[in-house]
Coordinates of C-alpha atoms in Angstrom, one line a residue:
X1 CA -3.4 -65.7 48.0
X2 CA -6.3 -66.5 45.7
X3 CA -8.6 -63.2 47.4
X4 CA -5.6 -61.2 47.1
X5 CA -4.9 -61.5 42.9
X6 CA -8.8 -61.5 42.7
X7 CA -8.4 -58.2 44.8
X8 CA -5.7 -57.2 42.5
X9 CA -7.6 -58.1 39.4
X10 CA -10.5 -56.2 40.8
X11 CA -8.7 -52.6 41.5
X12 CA -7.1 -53.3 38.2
X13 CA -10.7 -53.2 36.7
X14 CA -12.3 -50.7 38.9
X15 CA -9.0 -48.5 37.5
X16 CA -10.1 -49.4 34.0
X17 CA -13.8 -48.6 34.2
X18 CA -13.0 -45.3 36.5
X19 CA -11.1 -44.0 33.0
X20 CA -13.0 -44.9 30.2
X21 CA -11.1 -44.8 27.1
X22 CA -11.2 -42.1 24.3
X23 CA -11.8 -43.3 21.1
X24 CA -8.9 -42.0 18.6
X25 CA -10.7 -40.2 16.6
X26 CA -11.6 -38.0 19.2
X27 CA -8.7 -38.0 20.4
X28 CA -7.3 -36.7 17.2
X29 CA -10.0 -34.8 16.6
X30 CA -9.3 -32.8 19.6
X31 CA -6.0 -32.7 18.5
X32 CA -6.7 -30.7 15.4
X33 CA -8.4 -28.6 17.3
X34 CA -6.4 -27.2 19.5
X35 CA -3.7 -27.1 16.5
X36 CA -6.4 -25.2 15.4
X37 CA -6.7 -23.1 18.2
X38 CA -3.0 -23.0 18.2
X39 CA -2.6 -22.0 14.7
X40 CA -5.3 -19.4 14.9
X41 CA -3.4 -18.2 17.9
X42 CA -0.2 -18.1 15.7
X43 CA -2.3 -16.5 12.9
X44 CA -3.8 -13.5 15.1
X45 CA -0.2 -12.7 16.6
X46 CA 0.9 -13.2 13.4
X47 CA -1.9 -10.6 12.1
X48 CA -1.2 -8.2 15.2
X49 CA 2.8 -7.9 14.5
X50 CA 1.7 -7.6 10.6
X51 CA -1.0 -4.9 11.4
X52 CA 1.8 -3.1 14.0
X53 CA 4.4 -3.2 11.1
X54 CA 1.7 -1.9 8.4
X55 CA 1.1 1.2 11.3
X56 CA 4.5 1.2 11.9
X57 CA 4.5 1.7 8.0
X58 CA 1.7 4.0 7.5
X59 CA 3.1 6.3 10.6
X60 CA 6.6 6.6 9.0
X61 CA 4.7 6.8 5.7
X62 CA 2.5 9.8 6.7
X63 CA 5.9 10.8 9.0
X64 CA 7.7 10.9 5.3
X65 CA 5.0 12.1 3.8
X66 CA 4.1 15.1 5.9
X67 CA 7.9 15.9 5.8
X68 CA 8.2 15.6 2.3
X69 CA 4.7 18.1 2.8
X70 CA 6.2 20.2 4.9
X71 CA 9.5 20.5 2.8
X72 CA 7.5 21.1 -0.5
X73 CA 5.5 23.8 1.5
X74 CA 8.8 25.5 2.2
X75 CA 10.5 25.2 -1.2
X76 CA 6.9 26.0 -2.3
X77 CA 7.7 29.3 0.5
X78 CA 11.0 30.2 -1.0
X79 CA 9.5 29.5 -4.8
X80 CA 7.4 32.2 -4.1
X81 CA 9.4 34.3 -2.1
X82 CA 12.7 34.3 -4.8
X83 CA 9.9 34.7 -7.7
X84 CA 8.8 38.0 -5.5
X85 CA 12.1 39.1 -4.9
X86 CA 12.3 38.4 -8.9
X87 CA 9.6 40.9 -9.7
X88 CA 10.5 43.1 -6.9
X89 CA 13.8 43.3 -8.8
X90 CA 12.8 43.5 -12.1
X91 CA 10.4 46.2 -11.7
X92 CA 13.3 48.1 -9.7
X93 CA 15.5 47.5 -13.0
X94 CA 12.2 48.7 -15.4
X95 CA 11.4 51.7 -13.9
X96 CA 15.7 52.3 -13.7
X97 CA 15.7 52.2 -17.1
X98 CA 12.0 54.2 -17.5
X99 CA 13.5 57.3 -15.5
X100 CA 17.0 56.8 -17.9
X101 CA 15.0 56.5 -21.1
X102 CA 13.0 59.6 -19.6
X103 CA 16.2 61.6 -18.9
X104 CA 17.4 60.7 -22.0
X105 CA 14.2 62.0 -24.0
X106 CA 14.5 65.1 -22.3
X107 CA 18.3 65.8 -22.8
X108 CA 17.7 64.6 -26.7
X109 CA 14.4 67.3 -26.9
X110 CA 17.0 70.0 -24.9
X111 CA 19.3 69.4 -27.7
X112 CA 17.0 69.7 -30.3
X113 CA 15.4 72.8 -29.4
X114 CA 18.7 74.3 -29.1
X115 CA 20.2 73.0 -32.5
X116 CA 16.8 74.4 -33.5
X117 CA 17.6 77.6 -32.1
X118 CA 21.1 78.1 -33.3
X119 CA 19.9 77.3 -36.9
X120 CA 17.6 80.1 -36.6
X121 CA 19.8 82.6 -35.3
X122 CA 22.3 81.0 -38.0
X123 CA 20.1 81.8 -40.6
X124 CA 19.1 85.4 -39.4
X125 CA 23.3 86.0 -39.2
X126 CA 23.4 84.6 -42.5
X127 CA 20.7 86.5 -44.4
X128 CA 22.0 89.8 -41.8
X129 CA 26.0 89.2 -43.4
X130 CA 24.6 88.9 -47.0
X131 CA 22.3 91.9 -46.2
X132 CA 25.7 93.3 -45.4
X133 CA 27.6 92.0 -47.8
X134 CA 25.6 93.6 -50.6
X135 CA 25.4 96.7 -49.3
X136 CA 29.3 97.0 -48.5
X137 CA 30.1 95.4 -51.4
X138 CA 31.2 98.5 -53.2
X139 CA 33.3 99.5 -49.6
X140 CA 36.9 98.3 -50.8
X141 CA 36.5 100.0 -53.9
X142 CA 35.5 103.4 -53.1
X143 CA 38.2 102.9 -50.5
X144 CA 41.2 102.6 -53.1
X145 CA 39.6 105.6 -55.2
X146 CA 39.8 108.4 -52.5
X147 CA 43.1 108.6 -52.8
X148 CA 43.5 109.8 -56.3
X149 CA 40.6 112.3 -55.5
X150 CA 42.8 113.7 -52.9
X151 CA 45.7 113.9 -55.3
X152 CA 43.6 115.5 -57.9
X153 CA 42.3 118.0 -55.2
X154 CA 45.6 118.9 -54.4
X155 CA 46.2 119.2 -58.0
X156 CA 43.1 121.8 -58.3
X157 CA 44.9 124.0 -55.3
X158 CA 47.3 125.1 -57.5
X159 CA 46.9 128.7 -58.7
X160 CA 48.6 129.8 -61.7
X161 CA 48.3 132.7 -64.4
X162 CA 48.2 131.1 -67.3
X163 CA 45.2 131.3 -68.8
X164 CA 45.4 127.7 -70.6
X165 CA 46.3 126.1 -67.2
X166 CA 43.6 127.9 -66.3
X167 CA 41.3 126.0 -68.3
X168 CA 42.4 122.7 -67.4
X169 CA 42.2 123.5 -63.8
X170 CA 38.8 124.4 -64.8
X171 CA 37.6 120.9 -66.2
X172 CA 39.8 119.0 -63.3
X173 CA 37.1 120.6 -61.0
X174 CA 34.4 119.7 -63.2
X175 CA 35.6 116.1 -62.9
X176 CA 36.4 115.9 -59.2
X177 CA 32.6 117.7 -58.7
X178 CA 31.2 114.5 -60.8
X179 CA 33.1 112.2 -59.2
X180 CA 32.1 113.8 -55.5
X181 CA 28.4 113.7 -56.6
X182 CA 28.0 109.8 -57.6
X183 CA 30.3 109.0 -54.2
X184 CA 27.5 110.7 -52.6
X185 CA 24.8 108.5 -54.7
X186 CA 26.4 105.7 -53.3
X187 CA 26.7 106.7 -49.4
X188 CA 29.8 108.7 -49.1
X189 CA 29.8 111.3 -47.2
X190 CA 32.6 113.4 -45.4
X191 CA 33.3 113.2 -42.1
X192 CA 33.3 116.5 -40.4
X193 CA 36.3 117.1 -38.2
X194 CA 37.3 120.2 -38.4
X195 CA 36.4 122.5 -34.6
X196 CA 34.6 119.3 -34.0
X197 CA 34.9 117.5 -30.2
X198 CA 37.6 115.0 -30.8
X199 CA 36.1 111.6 -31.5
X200 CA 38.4 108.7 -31.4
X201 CA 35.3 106.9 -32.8
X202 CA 35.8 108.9 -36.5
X203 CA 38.8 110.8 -36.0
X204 CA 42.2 109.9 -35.4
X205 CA 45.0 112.2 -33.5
X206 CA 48.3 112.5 -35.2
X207 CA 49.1 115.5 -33.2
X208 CA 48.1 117.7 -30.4
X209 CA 49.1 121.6 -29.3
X210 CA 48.1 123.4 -26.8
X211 CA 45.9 127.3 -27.9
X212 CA 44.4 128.3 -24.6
X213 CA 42.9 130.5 -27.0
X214 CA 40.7 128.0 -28.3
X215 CA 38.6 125.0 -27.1
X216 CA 40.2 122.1 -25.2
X217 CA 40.3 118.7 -27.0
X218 CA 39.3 120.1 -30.3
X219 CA 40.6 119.2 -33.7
X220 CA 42.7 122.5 -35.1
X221 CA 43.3 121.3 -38.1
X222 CA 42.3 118.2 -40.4
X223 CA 45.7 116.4 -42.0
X224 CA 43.6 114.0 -44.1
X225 CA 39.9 113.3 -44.5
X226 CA 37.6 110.6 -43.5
X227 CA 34.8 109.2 -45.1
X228 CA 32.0 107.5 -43.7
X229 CA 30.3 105.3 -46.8
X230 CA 26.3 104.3 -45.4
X231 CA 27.1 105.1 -41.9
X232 CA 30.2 102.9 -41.7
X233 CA 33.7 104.5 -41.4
X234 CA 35.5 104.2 -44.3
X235 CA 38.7 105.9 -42.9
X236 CA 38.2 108.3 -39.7
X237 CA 40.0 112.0 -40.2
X238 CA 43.6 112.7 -39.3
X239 CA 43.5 115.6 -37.0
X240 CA 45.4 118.0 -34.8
X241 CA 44.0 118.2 -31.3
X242 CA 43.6 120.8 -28.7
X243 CA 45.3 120.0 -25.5
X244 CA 45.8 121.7 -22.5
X245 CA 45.3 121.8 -18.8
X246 CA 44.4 124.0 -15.9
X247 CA 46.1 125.9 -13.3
X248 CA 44.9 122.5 -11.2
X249 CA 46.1 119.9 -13.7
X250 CA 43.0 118.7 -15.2
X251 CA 42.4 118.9 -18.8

């Protein structure tokens, strides 16, 4: 029994001085440190999911940013393309309104040359109708005094015996002679009708007969005189005309 505890007692000790007891401060020093290890463990994973999020990050950053790039680029694109089509227009509307400005230049330099024109030839018509003017001016006149010359020539056709009638026929003449020779200072002139070609320019047919005997469409006889005053008729002659045909109708 004894040799049995003291075998006992012995394995007990041989246990104890096969493990030797660690102090506690190494024990806890060793404990720090692999809370140590532990934490720096924590710490690096920590620092590996931080630096995947800050990639993460910084690829949808430049993912954002190279959008945002590539969206500016376009609307940059389409700045610069509606700013083009801007010009493009607006020099389509300039030289629109160049060619009507032009057009309109010319028209207005048409129109002036011909207002130019017309004032000329208004003038020339003007200065021609006074030219006129003057020189008829007397035309309405003279007109009204032919006719009591005709009825004082008619007068001077009488013939008569009487010697005082005589006389006054006498200075009638000498009247109607003056009166014949200022007409003639002032234009007048006879128009001559009489065996003349029929002219319905100066004379004017108040009847016709037909004298084979004589020359067709010639005046016979002169009804009433014309007068021409500075080569304008004043009153054509009133004539009888000549008329016949041939054996084949023609006249």
């Amino acid at each position: 029994m004894f040799f049995e505890k003291n075998t006992q007692s012995s394995e007990k000790n041989n246990d104890k001085t096969q493990i030797p007891k660690q102090p506690e401060s190494k024990i806890n020093a060793d404990k720090s440190d692999n809370l140590k290890t532990n934490n720096c463990n924590c710490c690096n994973c920590d620092n590996q999911e931080n630096n995947k999020e800050k990639e993460n990050k910084n690829l949808k950053q430049k993912e954002t940013s190279n959008s945002q790039t590539q969206a500016n680029n376009c609307n940059c694109c389409n700045c610069d393309n509606q700013e083009n089509n801007q010009e493009k227009e607006l020099e389509k509307e300039i030289n629109k309104l160049k060619l009507q400005l032009e057009q309109q230049k010319k028209e207005f330099d048409e129109q002036i040359l011909k207002n130019q024109a017309e004032l000329i030839n208004f003038k020339k018509r003007s200065k021609q109708q006074n030219i006129q003017d003057v020189k008829y001016a007397s035309m309405n006149f003279i007109g009204d005094l032919l006719m009591p010359l005709e009825q004082l020539e008619k007068v001077l056709e009488y013939s008569t015996d009487n010697e005082l009638l005589k006389k006054y026929l006498s200075g009638f003449r000498m009247i109607q002679q003056q009166i014949q020779n200022v007409l003639q200072t002032e234009g007048v002139e006879e128009i001559k009708a009489l065996d003349k070609i029929f002219d319905p320019a100066l004379h004017h047919a108040i009847e016709t007969i037909s004298d084979r005997k004589k020359p067709n469409k010639t005046n016979l006889k002169v009804l009433q005189k014309g007068y021409l005053y500075k080569e304008k008729i004043l009153r054509p002659a009133m004539v009888q005309v000549n008329e016949w045909s041939d054996e084949n109708g023609k006249n």
